Structures are given as structure tokens and as C-alpha cells.
Amino acid sequence: MQWNILGHETAINFLNNHAKPGKTRHAYLITGPDGVGRETLALAFAKALNCQNPPAEGEFCGKCLACRQIDEQRYPDLLIVRVVEGSKDLKIDQIREMQQTLALAPYQSPFRMVLIPDFQHATIGASNALLKSLEEPPSRALLILTADAKESLLETIASRCEVLRLRPSSITTLESYLRDEIALSPARAKRLAHLAGGRVGTALSFNSDQDLLDAYDEALTDLGDLLNSRLRERLQYVERLQQRKGTSREQFGFLIATWLTFWRDVMIRREGADIPLVNIDQEQRIFETAQLIPSRQIEKILKDHENALVNLDANLNPRLVIENLILALPLLMVA
Ligand SMILES: [Zn+2]
């Protein structure tokens, strides 16, 4: 087995078998959290089905024209349908358009393939439209969906797919991979493995995007400052946030999601749970904060953050959402 993917052995074995002639089904659903490698696996499957020079049955070379075009997402028989930038949903028109393509005979491949990442963002209309393709698939059609969880899709969709559920690797497995295969320093490998919670894609994005890592660190520094500031400084902070460039909904969402990882760590320390911390480089601060706040209050803070994310998503005024959250934070001022 030579798929060169970290972890997911069961899923790889399964798809490796399904890539052999006569074994392929019409629809697959790959689920798991963001950054766990769902799309990488889907593309590997496409390569296994189309490689011009496979080292063994169900394998792929990664070098032939088909393999390269699939990697670059410009293979003529592979259509990838995503949520359009600036939009939140996958729309019914996108599915209908895809269905016209799916009905055509493939150019060169045994299959006309369509990959739809994050199908949990499909509207009800789009989901119902897709059902038609699953109920009566064109003969050489192959659909691959990904989603955060099977439960986020209509049951009638999930039940018509071969479902593969991906889980994050263990932190130590990812840490060794980042150190030995990606050649990161031991300290960075450890930090990113924890930060990514074992999700290889997430670790690699943090590694290749220093701005993202800086923004993450800055968000945690801001939170530390806020916990030591009174009302007036907190309101001034919201004011400054408002003036940053970029849409506030996305920025605030990132801030709140980052803060949430800190509070989860605080809860883990407070409860003495044997779960790896996400922010391993902040261990001391997490420990100190956990000493100062009782569990019940940490629970409330966690809930406030989760609600804030839901409210942002539900189109509530972003400024109000973040202001309420920040004003409700405890004041830990030591001096
Ligand atoms: Zn190949």
C-alpha cells in the first residue's frame, strides 16, 4: 500500500480495494473534522482509479499525467464543486449544473467523477437535487462527497453512499510525522501537532502560513490582555477591532474560535483531565488561569463562546456578538 497519507489505514485499504476493476461503487461519503485529510483521500482515490502507470492494482504512481492533473485539480473527468467564495451555501443551481456534466460520457477515464467537498453546506434544495443522482446514477458516474459528519446530511443521502469516517491521528503520531517526514524542528513539530489536535492538514496549513500562526498567537495575547482590563479598555479593544480591515464576521469568528481553544485547555487543566492541550506553548498561563476560575464559571465562558459562534453564523450583528462576549469575561487583574 503506497498512498503516502498519514493514518487512515482502514479507509485507505477500503478505497484501495474499491479502485480495482469492477469494485467501484457510484457514491462515497468521506466524513471527519476540517483538516483531517478528507479531500486528500478523495483525490488519492481518484488517482488510484485513473493512474496510467499504477505500481500495483488499486495503487497510483503520483507522476503520470493523470496523477499530476488530479493533484492540480484540472483533470478533465474530475469536476470539483465548491461553495462559491463569499457565499455560505452550496446552491441547487450548482448541483443541477453538475448533473449535466455527470450525465456525459467520460473523456478518458473509466468514470465521470464529481467531488463535492463540505456537503454539509448544501441547501435543502441542493440536497434534494443531489438525491436524484444517487437514486439513479448515470452508468459511469462516480460521486465523492465530504462532510464534517454523516449526521449533517439527509439520511437518504448518507445511506446511498459508502461512508468512510476519518479521525485525527494521535498527537504523538502527527508530531513524529512532522518531525521526521516534514523535517520540522522538534519544538515546532510538537507545538503544531497539539495545535492541530492531530489533524495533519491543519498542522500543515499552520506550518506553511506564518501569518495565520501569528494571527493565532495575537488572538491569545489579546485574550490575556482583556482578562486584565476593565470595561473602558475592553470597549476600546472592540473599537480597534472594528477598524481592522477585512470582514468583521470572519475575523471575529477566528478570534472567538481561537479563544475557545484556550478555554477548553483551561477546563482540561482545572479538571485534571488526561487530554492533550491544544496550546501546549501556553501551558503555564493555562495552569494559572485554571487556578483562578471555578469550573462552573469556566463552563459558562465556554458556553458563551460557543453561543457567540452560533450567533455570528446566524447573521447577528458581529460587533454586538463580540462586545457581549468580551464584556462577560472575568476580570483576573492581579495587581
Ligand atoms: Zn499515475
mmCIF file of C-alpha atoms and ligand atoms in Angstrom:
data_model
loop_
_atom_site.group_PDB
_atom_site.id
_atom_site.type_symbol
_atom_site.label_atom_id
_atom_site.label_comp_id
_atom_site.label_asym_id
_atom_site.label_seq_id
_atom_site.Cartn_x
_atom_site.Cartn_y
_atom_site.Cartn_z
ATOM 1 C CA MET A 1 0.000 0.000 0.000
ATOM 2 C CA GLN A 2 1.611 3.237 -1.152
ATOM 3 C CA TRP A 3 -0.845 6.075 -0.760
ATOM 4 C CA ASN A 4 1.549 8.261 1.209
ATOM 5 C CA ILE A 5 -1.114 9.543 3.546
ATOM 6 C CA LEU A 6 -0.638 9.783 7.293
ATOM 7 C CA GLY A 7 -3.019 7.461 9.143
ATOM 8 C CA HIS A 8 -6.474 6.407 7.885
ATOM 9 C CA GLU A 9 -5.280 2.857 7.182
ATOM 10 C CA THR A 10 -8.782 1.353 7.226
ATOM 11 C CA ALA A 11 -10.167 3.924 4.802
ATOM 12 C CA ILE A 12 -7.162 3.581 2.504
ATOM 13 C CA ASN A 13 -7.474 -0.207 2.422
ATOM 14 C CA PHE A 14 -11.142 0.110 1.653
ATOM 15 C CA LEU A 15 -10.658 2.572 -1.222
ATOM 16 C CA ASN A 16 -7.649 0.672 -2.485
ATOM 17 C CA ASN A 17 -9.944 -2.338 -2.957
ATOM 18 C CA HIS A 18 -12.698 -0.238 -4.467
ATOM 19 C CA ALA A 19 -10.250 1.163 -7.035
ATOM 20 C CA LYS A 20 -9.850 -2.297 -8.552
ATOM 21 C CA PRO A 21 -11.819 -3.039 -11.733
ATOM 22 C CA GLY A 22 -15.444 -3.955 -11.085
ATOM 23 C CA LYS A 23 -15.302 -2.983 -7.404
ATOM 24 C CA THR A 24 -16.087 0.712 -7.658
ATOM 25 C CA ARG A 25 -19.452 1.998 -6.410
ATOM 26 C CA HIS A 26 -21.323 5.086 -7.541
ATOM 27 C CA ALA A 27 -21.071 7.208 -4.416
ATOM 28 C CA TYR A 28 -18.739 7.740 -1.475
ATOM 29 C CA LEU A 29 -19.002 9.974 1.540
ATOM 30 C CA ILE A 30 -15.843 10.822 3.475
ATOM 31 C CA THR A 31 -16.517 12.415 6.862
ATOM 32 C CA GLY A 32 -14.364 13.916 9.573
ATOM 33 C CA PRO A 33 -13.306 17.260 11.041
ATOM 34 C CA ASP A 34 -11.743 20.035 8.958
ATOM 35 C CA GLY A 35 -8.093 19.471 8.166
ATOM 36 C CA VAL A 36 -8.209 15.735 8.840
ATOM 37 C CA GLY A 37 -7.455 14.866 5.195
ATOM 38 C CA ARG A 38 -10.849 14.151 3.606
ATOM 39 C CA GLU A 39 -10.061 15.877 0.321
ATOM 40 C CA THR A 40 -6.542 14.455 0.122
ATOM 41 C CA LEU A 41 -8.041 10.993 0.458
ATOM 42 C CA ALA A 42 -10.710 11.709 -2.174
ATOM 43 C CA LEU A 43 -8.055 12.867 -4.637
ATOM 44 C CA ALA A 44 -5.897 9.820 -3.862
ATOM 45 C CA PHE A 45 -8.880 7.612 -4.700
ATOM 46 C CA ALA A 46 -9.325 9.472 -7.980
ATOM 47 C CA LYS A 47 -5.639 8.884 -8.749
ATOM 48 C CA ALA A 48 -5.946 5.188 -7.923
ATOM 49 C CA LEU A 49 -8.836 4.956 -10.404
ATOM 50 C CA ASN A 50 -7.052 6.805 -13.183
ATOM 51 C CA CYS A 51 -3.308 6.309 -12.854
ATOM 52 C CA GLN A 52 -1.740 5.480 -16.215
ATOM 53 C CA ASN A 53 1.150 3.657 -14.636
ATOM 54 C CA PRO A 54 -0.035 2.031 -11.401
ATOM 55 C CA PRO A 55 2.703 0.218 -9.444
ATOM 56 C CA ALA A 56 0.059 -2.365 -8.402
ATOM 57 C CA GLU A 57 -3.678 -2.857 -8.739
ATOM 58 C CA GLY A 58 -5.525 -0.117 -6.865
ATOM 59 C CA GLU A 59 -2.346 1.951 -6.422
ATOM 60 C CA PHE A 60 -1.112 5.092 -8.172
ATOM 61 C CA CYS A 61 2.264 6.413 -9.253
ATOM 62 C CA GLY A 62 1.777 10.112 -8.476
ATOM 63 C CA LYS A 63 3.873 11.061 -11.514
ATOM 64 C CA CYS A 64 1.921 10.278 -14.703
ATOM 65 C CA LEU A 65 -0.141 12.931 -16.456
ATOM 66 C CA ALA A 66 -3.425 11.735 -14.893
ATOM 67 C CA CYS A 67 -1.956 11.728 -11.367
ATOM 68 C CA ARG A 68 -0.468 15.183 -11.828
ATOM 69 C CA GLN A 69 -3.638 16.653 -13.306
ATOM 70 C CA ILE A 70 -5.680 15.254 -10.444
ATOM 71 C CA ASP A 71 -3.242 16.746 -7.924
ATOM 72 C CA GLU A 72 -3.544 20.088 -9.658
ATOM 73 C CA GLN A 73 -7.321 19.684 -9.815
ATOM 74 C CA ARG A 74 -7.513 20.077 -13.573
ATOM 75 C CA TYR A 75 -8.221 16.523 -14.715
ATOM 76 C CA PRO A 76 -10.864 16.638 -17.472
ATOM 77 C CA ASP A 77 -13.007 13.861 -15.949
ATOM 78 C CA LEU A 78 -12.933 15.244 -12.427
ATOM 79 C CA LEU A 79 -15.243 18.121 -11.595
ATOM 80 C CA ILE A 80 -14.925 19.732 -8.174
ATOM 81 C CA VAL A 81 -17.967 21.659 -6.961
ATOM 82 C CA ARG A 82 -17.406 24.003 -4.031
ATOM 83 C CA VAL A 83 -19.308 26.653 -2.142
ATOM 84 C CA VAL A 84 -18.684 29.835 -4.161
ATOM 85 C CA GLU A 85 -16.465 32.353 -2.390
ATOM 86 C CA GLY A 86 -18.489 34.896 -0.465
ATOM 87 C CA SER A 87 -21.443 32.508 -0.252
ATOM 88 C CA LYS A 88 -22.317 30.281 2.691
ATOM 89 C CA ASP A 89 -24.226 27.523 0.930
ATOM 90 C CA LEU A 90 -23.911 25.071 -1.871
ATOM 91 C CA LYS A 91 -26.771 26.038 -4.170
ATOM 92 C CA ILE A 92 -29.266 23.973 -6.127
ATOM 93 C CA ASP A 93 -28.084 25.525 -9.412
ATOM 94 C CA GLN A 94 -24.577 24.228 -8.774
ATOM 95 C CA ILE A 95 -25.940 20.717 -8.311
ATOM 96 C CA ARG A 96 -28.099 20.929 -11.444
ATOM 97 C CA GLU A 97 -25.170 22.151 -13.489
ATOM 98 C CA MET A 98 -23.010 19.354 -12.083
ATOM 99 C CA GLN A 99 -25.670 16.808 -13.043
ATOM 100 C CA GLN A 100 -25.452 17.815 -16.683
ATOM 101 C CA THR A 101 -21.723 17.104 -16.590
ATOM 102 C CA LEU A 102 -22.178 13.867 -14.693
ATOM 103 C CA ALA A 103 -24.534 12.549 -17.367
ATOM 104 C CA LEU A 104 -21.881 12.850 -20.104
ATOM 105 C CA ALA A 105 -19.571 10.021 -21.031
ATOM 106 C CA PRO A 106 -16.063 10.467 -19.598
ATOM 107 C CA TYR A 107 -13.298 11.681 -21.931
ATOM 108 C CA GLN A 108 -10.597 9.214 -20.973
ATOM 109 C CA SER A 109 -11.323 7.884 -17.527
ATOM 110 C CA PRO A 110 -13.423 4.834 -16.645
ATOM 111 C CA PHE A 111 -15.579 7.309 -14.689
ATOM 112 C CA ARG A 112 -17.016 10.765 -14.856
ATOM 113 C CA MET A 113 -16.077 11.913 -11.353
ATOM 114 C CA VAL A 114 -17.503 14.700 -9.250
ATOM 115 C CA LEU A 115 -16.080 15.717 -5.883
ATOM 116 C CA ILE A 116 -18.216 17.910 -3.649
ATOM 117 C CA PRO A 117 -16.344 18.957 -0.502
ATOM 118 C CA ASP A 118 -18.230 20.017 2.638
ATOM 119 C CA PHE A 119 -21.655 18.876 1.544
ATOM 120 C CA GLN A 120 -22.996 19.873 4.968
ATOM 121 C CA HIS A 121 -23.224 23.372 3.456
ATOM 122 C CA ALA A 122 -25.748 22.270 0.823
ATOM 123 C CA THR A 123 -29.174 23.891 0.950
ATOM 124 C CA ILE A 124 -32.189 21.606 1.293
ATOM 125 C CA GLY A 125 -32.921 22.236 -2.379
ATOM 126 C CA ALA A 126 -29.394 21.249 -3.360
ATOM 127 C CA SER A 127 -29.575 18.127 -1.190
ATOM 128 C CA ASN A 128 -32.846 17.033 -2.728
ATOM 129 C CA ALA A 129 -31.473 17.661 -6.197
ATOM 130 C CA LEU A 130 -28.425 15.536 -5.425
ATOM 131 C CA LEU A 131 -30.648 12.678 -4.268
ATOM 132 C CA LYS A 132 -31.714 12.175 -7.855
ATOM 133 C CA SER A 133 -28.122 11.447 -8.895
ATOM 134 C CA LEU A 134 -27.809 8.954 -6.056
ATOM 135 C CA GLU A 135 -31.080 7.197 -6.770
ATOM 136 C CA GLU A 136 -30.499 6.826 -10.490
ATOM 137 C CA PRO A 137 -26.817 7.356 -11.128
ATOM 138 C CA PRO A 138 -25.666 7.573 -14.754
ATOM 139 C CA SER A 139 -23.768 4.384 -15.551
ATOM 140 C CA ARG A 140 -20.209 5.707 -15.418
ATOM 141 C CA ALA A 141 -20.777 8.359 -12.783
ATOM 142 C CA LEU A 142 -18.799 8.493 -9.578
ATOM 143 C CA LEU A 143 -19.685 10.940 -6.816
ATOM 144 C CA ILE A 144 -17.468 11.671 -3.846
ATOM 145 C CA LEU A 145 -18.864 13.851 -1.076
ATOM 146 C CA THR A 146 -17.082 15.036 2.024
ATOM 147 C CA ALA A 147 -18.740 16.380 5.150
ATOM 148 C CA ASP A 148 -17.981 17.093 8.801
ATOM 149 C CA ALA A 149 -20.280 14.249 9.872
ATOM 150 C CA LYS A 150 -22.747 11.829 8.336
ATOM 151 C CA GLU A 151 -25.427 13.246 10.627
ATOM 152 C CA SER A 152 -25.172 16.691 8.983
ATOM 153 C CA LEU A 153 -26.561 15.263 5.730
ATOM 154 C CA LEU A 154 -30.012 13.983 4.848
ATOM 155 C CA GLU A 155 -30.193 10.381 5.928
ATOM 156 C CA THR A 156 -31.372 9.434 2.458
ATOM 157 C CA ILE A 157 -28.105 10.802 1.053
ATOM 158 C CA ALA A 158 -25.755 9.180 3.552
ATOM 159 C CA SER A 159 -27.493 5.815 3.243
ATOM 160 C CA ARG A 160 -26.832 5.730 -0.507
ATOM 161 C CA CYS A 161 -23.107 6.307 -0.102
ATOM 162 C CA GLU A 162 -20.233 4.157 1.044
ATOM 163 C CA VAL A 163 -19.325 6.050 4.200
ATOM 164 C CA LEU A 164 -15.743 6.431 5.392
ATOM 165 C CA ARG A 165 -15.168 8.188 8.678
ATOM 166 C CA LEU A 166 -11.765 9.767 9.253
ATOM 167 C CA ARG A 167 -10.432 10.558 12.704
ATOM 168 C CA PRO A 168 -7.468 12.738 13.649
ATOM 169 C CA SER A 169 -4.177 10.947 14.278
ATOM 170 C CA SER A 170 -2.843 10.786 17.801
ATOM 171 C CA ILE A 171 -0.819 13.867 18.743
ATOM 172 C CA THR A 172 2.367 11.814 19.041
ATOM 173 C CA THR A 173 1.893 10.180 15.614
ATOM 174 C CA LEU A 174 1.431 13.570 13.998
ATOM 175 C CA GLU A 175 4.347 15.002 15.967
ATOM 176 C CA SER A 176 6.735 12.282 14.698
ATOM 177 C CA TYR A 177 5.424 12.710 11.169
ATOM 178 C CA LEU A 178 6.039 16.469 11.224
ATOM 179 C CA ARG A 179 9.498 15.972 12.696
ATOM 180 C CA ASP A 180 10.659 13.004 10.603
ATOM 181 C CA GLU A 181 8.842 13.429 7.278
ATOM 182 C CA ILE A 182 8.363 17.192 7.048
ATOM 183 C CA ALA A 183 11.671 17.940 8.839
ATOM 184 C CA LEU A 184 10.284 20.432 11.344
ATOM 185 C CA SER A 185 12.276 21.170 14.487
ATOM 186 C CA PRO A 186 11.164 19.028 17.458
ATOM 187 C CA ALA A 187 9.702 22.056 19.236
ATOM 188 C CA ARG A 188 7.703 23.221 16.231
ATOM 189 C CA ALA A 189 6.539 19.684 15.438
ATOM 190 C CA LYS A 190 5.266 19.306 18.994
ATOM 191 C CA ARG A 191 3.536 22.674 19.042
ATOM 192 C CA LEU A 192 1.814 22.234 15.656
ATOM 193 C CA ALA A 193 0.750 18.645 16.407
ATOM 194 C CA HIS A 194 -1.014 19.875 19.542
ATOM 195 C CA LEU A 195 -2.400 22.987 17.875
ATOM 196 C CA ALA A 196 -3.883 20.866 15.090
ATOM 197 C CA GLY A 197 -5.288 18.284 17.501
ATOM 198 C CA GLY A 198 -3.818 15.518 15.355
ATOM 199 C CA ARG A 199 -5.261 16.830 12.061
ATOM 200 C CA VAL A 200 -2.450 16.708 9.555
ATOM 201 C CA GLY A 201 -3.941 19.208 7.095
ATOM 202 C CA THR A 202 -4.423 21.768 9.837
ATOM 203 C CA ALA A 203 -0.837 21.318 11.045
ATOM 204 C CA LEU A 204 0.487 21.780 7.513
ATOM 205 C CA SER A 205 -1.588 24.938 6.969
ATOM 206 C CA PHE A 206 -0.211 26.455 10.157
ATOM 207 C CA ASN A 207 3.274 25.440 9.078
ATOM 208 C CA SER A 208 3.034 26.994 5.630
ATOM 209 C CA ASP A 209 1.144 30.119 6.663
ATOM 210 C CA GLN A 210 3.134 32.159 9.190
ATOM 211 C CA ASP A 211 0.527 34.946 9.045
ATOM 212 C CA LEU A 212 -2.102 32.500 10.227
ATOM 213 C CA LEU A 213 0.106 31.348 13.106
ATOM 214 C CA ASP A 214 0.892 34.972 14.021
ATOM 215 C CA ALA A 215 -2.802 35.868 13.958
ATOM 216 C CA TYR A 216 -3.485 32.898 16.229
ATOM 217 C CA ASP A 217 -0.787 33.955 18.717
ATOM 218 C CA GLU A 218 -2.007 37.531 18.629
ATOM 219 C CA ALA A 219 -5.563 36.394 19.397
ATOM 220 C CA LEU A 220 -4.310 34.583 22.511
ATOM 221 C CA THR A 221 -2.258 37.611 23.600
ATOM 222 C CA ASP A 222 -5.347 39.812 23.148
ATOM 223 C CA LEU A 223 -7.366 37.476 25.331
ATOM 224 C CA GLY A 224 -4.719 37.637 28.061
ATOM 225 C CA ASP A 225 -4.818 41.443 27.924
ATOM 226 C CA LEU A 226 -8.619 41.522 28.010
ATOM 227 C CA LEU A 227 -8.712 39.346 31.119
ATOM 228 C CA ASN A 228 -6.612 42.018 32.781
ATOM 229 C CA SER A 229 -8.585 45.021 31.552
ATOM 230 C CA ARG A 230 -11.596 46.858 32.832
ATOM 231 C CA LEU A 231 -14.704 47.933 30.940
ATOM 232 C CA ARG A 232 -13.250 51.017 29.249
ATOM 233 C CA GLU A 233 -10.215 49.178 27.805
ATOM 234 C CA ARG A 234 -12.422 46.342 26.666
ATOM 235 C CA LEU A 235 -14.683 48.711 24.758
ATOM 236 C CA GLN A 236 -11.648 50.392 23.231
ATOM 237 C CA TYR A 237 -10.440 46.980 22.081
ATOM 238 C CA VAL A 238 -13.759 46.313 20.326
ATOM 239 C CA GLU A 239 -13.438 49.734 18.711
ATOM 240 C CA ARG A 240 -9.958 48.871 17.402
ATOM 241 C CA LEU A 241 -11.173 45.509 16.099
ATOM 242 C CA GLN A 242 -13.907 47.242 14.205
ATOM 243 C CA GLN A 243 -11.321 49.350 12.374
ATOM 244 C CA ARG A 244 -9.210 46.450 11.144
ATOM 245 C CA LYS A 245 -9.521 45.596 7.512
ATOM 246 C CA GLY A 246 -11.387 42.515 6.351
ATOM 247 C CA THR A 247 -14.924 41.477 7.169
ATOM 248 C CA SER A 248 -15.652 41.528 10.844
ATOM 249 C CA ARG A 249 -17.725 38.347 10.748
ATOM 250 C CA GLU A 250 -14.741 36.259 9.623
ATOM 251 C CA GLN A 251 -12.211 37.990 11.869
ATOM 252 C CA PHE A 252 -14.388 37.754 14.931
ATOM 253 C CA GLY A 253 -15.148 34.134 14.154
ATOM 254 C CA PHE A 254 -11.428 33.390 14.055
ATOM 255 C CA LEU A 255 -10.811 35.260 17.332
ATOM 256 C CA ILE A 256 -13.617 33.511 19.156
ATOM 257 C CA ALA A 257 -12.691 30.062 17.832
ATOM 258 C CA THR A 258 -9.094 30.645 18.936
ATOM 259 C CA TRP A 259 -10.161 31.823 22.399
ATOM 260 C CA LEU A 260 -12.369 28.761 22.673
ATOM 261 C CA THR A 261 -9.306 26.501 22.351
ATOM 262 C CA PHE A 262 -7.711 28.375 25.270
ATOM 263 C CA TRP A 263 -10.784 27.977 27.491
ATOM 264 C CA ARG A 264 -11.063 24.283 26.653
ATOM 265 C CA ASP A 265 -7.447 23.907 27.748
ATOM 266 C CA VAL A 266 -8.218 25.809 30.961
ATOM 267 C CA MET A 267 -11.096 23.422 31.640
ATOM 268 C CA ILE A 268 -8.888 20.392 30.986
ATOM 269 C CA ARG A 269 -6.306 21.687 33.485
ATOM 270 C CA ARG A 270 -8.941 22.660 36.006
ATOM 271 C CA GLU A 271 -10.463 19.189 35.899
ATOM 272 C CA GLY A 272 -7.077 17.482 35.707
ATOM 273 C CA ALA A 273 -8.316 15.538 32.664
ATOM 274 C CA ASP A 274 -5.825 13.398 30.811
ATOM 275 C CA ILE A 275 -6.374 15.053 27.438
ATOM 276 C CA PRO A 276 -3.615 16.773 25.450
ATOM 277 C CA LEU A 277 -3.696 20.581 25.480
ATOM 278 C CA VAL A 278 -4.160 22.435 22.201
ATOM 279 C CA ASN A 279 -1.999 25.378 23.279
ATOM 280 C CA ILE A 280 0.930 23.452 24.673
ATOM 281 C CA ASP A 281 3.200 26.527 24.449
ATOM 282 C CA GLN A 282 0.869 28.396 26.856
ATOM 283 C CA GLU A 283 0.860 25.682 29.486
ATOM 284 C CA GLN A 284 1.901 27.937 32.363
ATOM 285 C CA ARG A 285 -0.715 30.584 31.600
ATOM 286 C CA ILE A 286 -3.408 27.949 31.208
ATOM 287 C CA PHE A 287 -2.445 26.453 34.553
ATOM 288 C CA GLU A 288 -2.533 29.847 36.280
ATOM 289 C CA THR A 289 -5.895 30.778 34.773
ATOM 290 C CA ALA A 290 -7.343 27.427 35.811
ATOM 291 C CA GLN A 291 -6.335 28.168 39.412
ATOM 292 C CA LEU A 292 -8.245 31.448 39.398
ATOM 293 C CA ILE A 293 -11.598 30.414 37.944
ATOM 294 C CA PRO A 294 -14.012 27.800 39.316
ATOM 295 C CA SER A 295 -15.217 25.048 36.957
ATOM 296 C CA ARG A 296 -18.761 26.324 36.817
ATOM 297 C CA GLN A 297 -17.588 29.700 35.589
ATOM 298 C CA ILE A 298 -15.283 28.124 33.003
ATOM 299 C CA GLU A 299 -18.268 26.136 31.763
ATOM 300 C CA LYS A 300 -20.246 29.340 31.352
ATOM 301 C CA ILE A 301 -17.378 31.013 29.488
ATOM 302 C CA LEU A 302 -17.162 28.034 27.140
ATOM 303 C CA LYS A 303 -20.881 28.182 26.515
ATOM 304 C CA ASP A 304 -20.700 31.958 25.872
ATOM 305 C CA HIS A 305 -18.021 31.385 23.235
ATOM 306 C CA GLU A 306 -19.939 28.579 21.568
ATOM 307 C CA ASN A 307 -23.100 30.688 21.504
ATOM 308 C CA ALA A 308 -21.179 33.615 20.059
ATOM 309 C CA LEU A 309 -20.022 31.452 17.159
ATOM 310 C CA VAL A 310 -23.583 30.254 16.554
ATOM 311 C CA ASN A 311 -24.833 33.854 16.631
ATOM 312 C CA LEU A 312 -22.194 35.040 14.188
ATOM 313 C CA ASP A 313 -23.201 32.246 11.862
ATOM 314 C CA ALA A 314 -26.855 33.204 12.260
ATOM 315 C CA ASN A 315 -26.072 36.690 10.930
ATOM 316 C CA LEU A 316 -26.427 38.584 14.193
ATOM 317 C CA ASN A 317 -24.569 41.895 14.284
ATOM 318 C CA PRO A 318 -20.903 40.805 14.679
ATOM 319 C CA ARG A 319 -19.941 43.786 16.790
ATOM 320 C CA LEU A 320 -22.716 43.144 19.282
ATOM 321 C CA VAL A 321 -21.793 39.485 19.461
ATOM 322 C CA ILE A 322 -18.138 40.095 20.263
ATOM 323 C CA GLU A 323 -18.859 43.014 22.571
ATOM 324 C CA ASN A 324 -21.225 40.919 24.683
ATOM 325 C CA LEU A 325 -18.702 38.132 24.843
ATOM 326 C CA ILE A 326 -15.813 40.370 25.856
ATOM 327 C CA LEU A 327 -17.782 42.264 28.482
ATOM 328 C CA ALA A 328 -18.817 38.980 30.098
ATOM 329 C CA LEU A 329 -15.205 37.781 30.509
ATOM 330 C CA PRO A 330 -14.000 37.605 34.106
ATOM 331 C CA LEU A 331 -11.552 40.198 35.376
ATOM 332 C CA LEU A 332 -8.383 38.472 36.536
ATOM 333 C CA MET A 333 -6.322 41.574 37.257
ATOM 334 C CA VAL A 334 -3.645 40.536 39.673
ATOM 335 C CA ALA A 335 -2.315 43.946 40.686
HETATM 336 ZN ZN ZN B 1 -0.103 7.809 -12.035
#
